[in-house]
Amino acid sequence: MRSHEAGVLHGDYGHRPSWLHPPVDVNDLLPQLWADTVERNNDGELTIGGIPVSVLAEEYGTPAYFLDEADFRRRLTEFRDAFAEAFGPDSGHVYYAGKSFLCKAVARWVAECGTNLDICTEGEMLTALAADFPADRLTFHGNNKSLAELSAALDAGVGRIVLDSYDEIDRLTALARAADARPSVLLRVKAGVEAHTHEYIATAHEDQKFGLSLDAAADAAQQIVRDDVLNLVGLHSHIGSQIFDTGAFEVAARRVIALHHRIQTENDTRLPQMCLGGGFGMAYTTQDDPRSPTELADGLRKIVDHECAALGIERPQISVEPGRAVCGPSTFTLYRVGTVKPVQLDGDRVRSYVSVDGGMSDNLRTALYDASYSATLASRVSNATPVLARIVGKHCESGDIVVKDEFLPGDVAVGDLVAVPGTGAYCRSMASNYNHVPRPPVVAVADGEARVIVRRETVADLLRLDVG
């Protein structure tokens, strides 16, 4: 990562990244960056589901997240169908990763699409249950699940609990024994592989908080089988995020399937399931080239089949956990411009600092991960010459950057609306109240109608928690 400890503003980026080029038409919308129903109308204004952003801004205010419900459902259904086709109807199960974005409406959509849900805290579990999501279709993750969380999962009848440590094994074993329950569990394994987009390396990745090493997992499995309280159904492996192909899974799958075989042999037991995690990528900018769900499913099937055949074992049921690839492209954030400040760089080069009414409180990823985003002038089209711009927020922080580098029309002005695509994943879910700024609403658009699914916070909400 290139992030500087004082924020992304202080990193050595040059004036723009090598992949960012002046556009032929600054008003163009690149389809891979936007949800299905986003387009410009005859007046040149951005619309979603046929509704102009000026109308949405008037009714719901800015900043706000606007989510294309049909797009979300389509992407989730494509993952469901692709993995069922590749691995068979009784395998290839898809668990939507709730950590990317979860609310009661989303939980209902996931249930209605016939897919499952991956949660990692009691809060996420209770949100799903409040939406009447079937508990047996939940997988409970997390590296430090408390006694209270494990007890709540047992009481709710959660379908699978992923155990991350010996401590969690001991906690859940004690709780299950006391409750005369037999929950199904998976062991999270560190396969020694870490994926970063198109690259992977297979060494030196034991130094992280998640999971058990291969040998430790084998010992833990032996303990679970010996105690005969928990129902060990399989292994779980997750190698990273924003992954664009299946090459990085190859080493991980080989190691995890070998461990799967070892545990079955040493304990004379059968592990019917295996979860290969998620982390499938999406397009944030023109430099990103994600694979389709069908390509991902077919690639993983070939890898798993090859490794199982090499060991002469039956292929377990496979599950995956896409999150950002489903909800990320379905949403854009709409901001209103408050100030525009041209800054001289060197020579004749100028960068336009476009300040909007949100910032790192509604999108922390730019500052936290040095993430790249795109943006467009949303309230109109422009014939002005494109200029290099940086979209920044209103927070008292030099690293408060929403979009580090983008070409916008040179006549962007106070009051204009700017839209940033690809903000459905990890933006609202990681949002904060930094500088006591209330978090924006999430507005779902479907069939030409918009409705709030997560309301805007107010200062009154913040003060209600402040006991004085």
mmCIF file of N, CA and C in Angstrom, residues 63 144 172 196 301 369 386 406 437:
data_model
loop_
_atom_site.group_PDB
_atom_site.id
_atom_site.type_symbol
_atom_site.label_atom_id
_atom_site.label_comp_id
_atom_site.label_asym_id
_atom_site.label_seq_id
_atom_site.Cartn_x
_atom_site.Cartn_y
_atom_site.Cartn_z
ATOM 1 N N PRO A 63 -25.204 14.539 1.190
ATOM 2 C CA PRO A 63 -24.898 13.346 0.396
ATOM 3 C C PRO A 63 -25.901 12.241 0.662
ATOM 4 N N ASN A 144 -13.244 -13.156 16.920
ATOM 5 C CA ASN A 144 -13.302 -13.013 18.374
ATOM 6 C C ASN A 144 -14.750 -12.990 18.823
ATOM 7 N N LEU A 172 -17.599 -22.457 22.357
ATOM 8 C CA LEU A 172 -18.797 -23.019 21.744
ATOM 9 C C LEU A 172 -19.046 -24.442 22.234
ATOM 10 N N HIS A 196 -3.759 -10.176 -3.934
ATOM 11 C CA HIS A 196 -3.963 -8.751 -4.142
ATOM 12 C C HIS A 196 -4.201 -8.522 -5.627
ATOM 13 N N ARG A 301 -14.288 -24.354 -10.187
ATOM 14 C CA ARG A 301 -14.645 -25.773 -10.327
ATOM 15 C C ARG A 301 -13.480 -26.581 -10.897
ATOM 16 N N TYR A 369 -7.524 2.785 2.556
ATOM 17 C CA TYR A 369 -6.921 1.786 1.680
ATOM 18 C C TYR A 369 -6.222 2.380 0.458
ATOM 19 N N PRO A 386 -11.963 19.261 -20.121
ATOM 20 C CA PRO A 386 -11.746 18.513 -18.879
ATOM 21 C C PRO A 386 -10.497 19.001 -18.153
ATOM 22 N N GLU A 406 -9.409 12.541 -10.985
ATOM 23 C CA GLU A 406 -10.456 12.363 -11.983
ATOM 24 C C GLU A 406 -10.479 13.589 -12.885
ATOM 25 N N VAL A 437 -20.650 14.508 12.049
ATOM 26 C CA VAL A 437 -21.447 14.576 10.826
ATOM 27 C C VAL A 437 -22.362 13.356 10.774
#
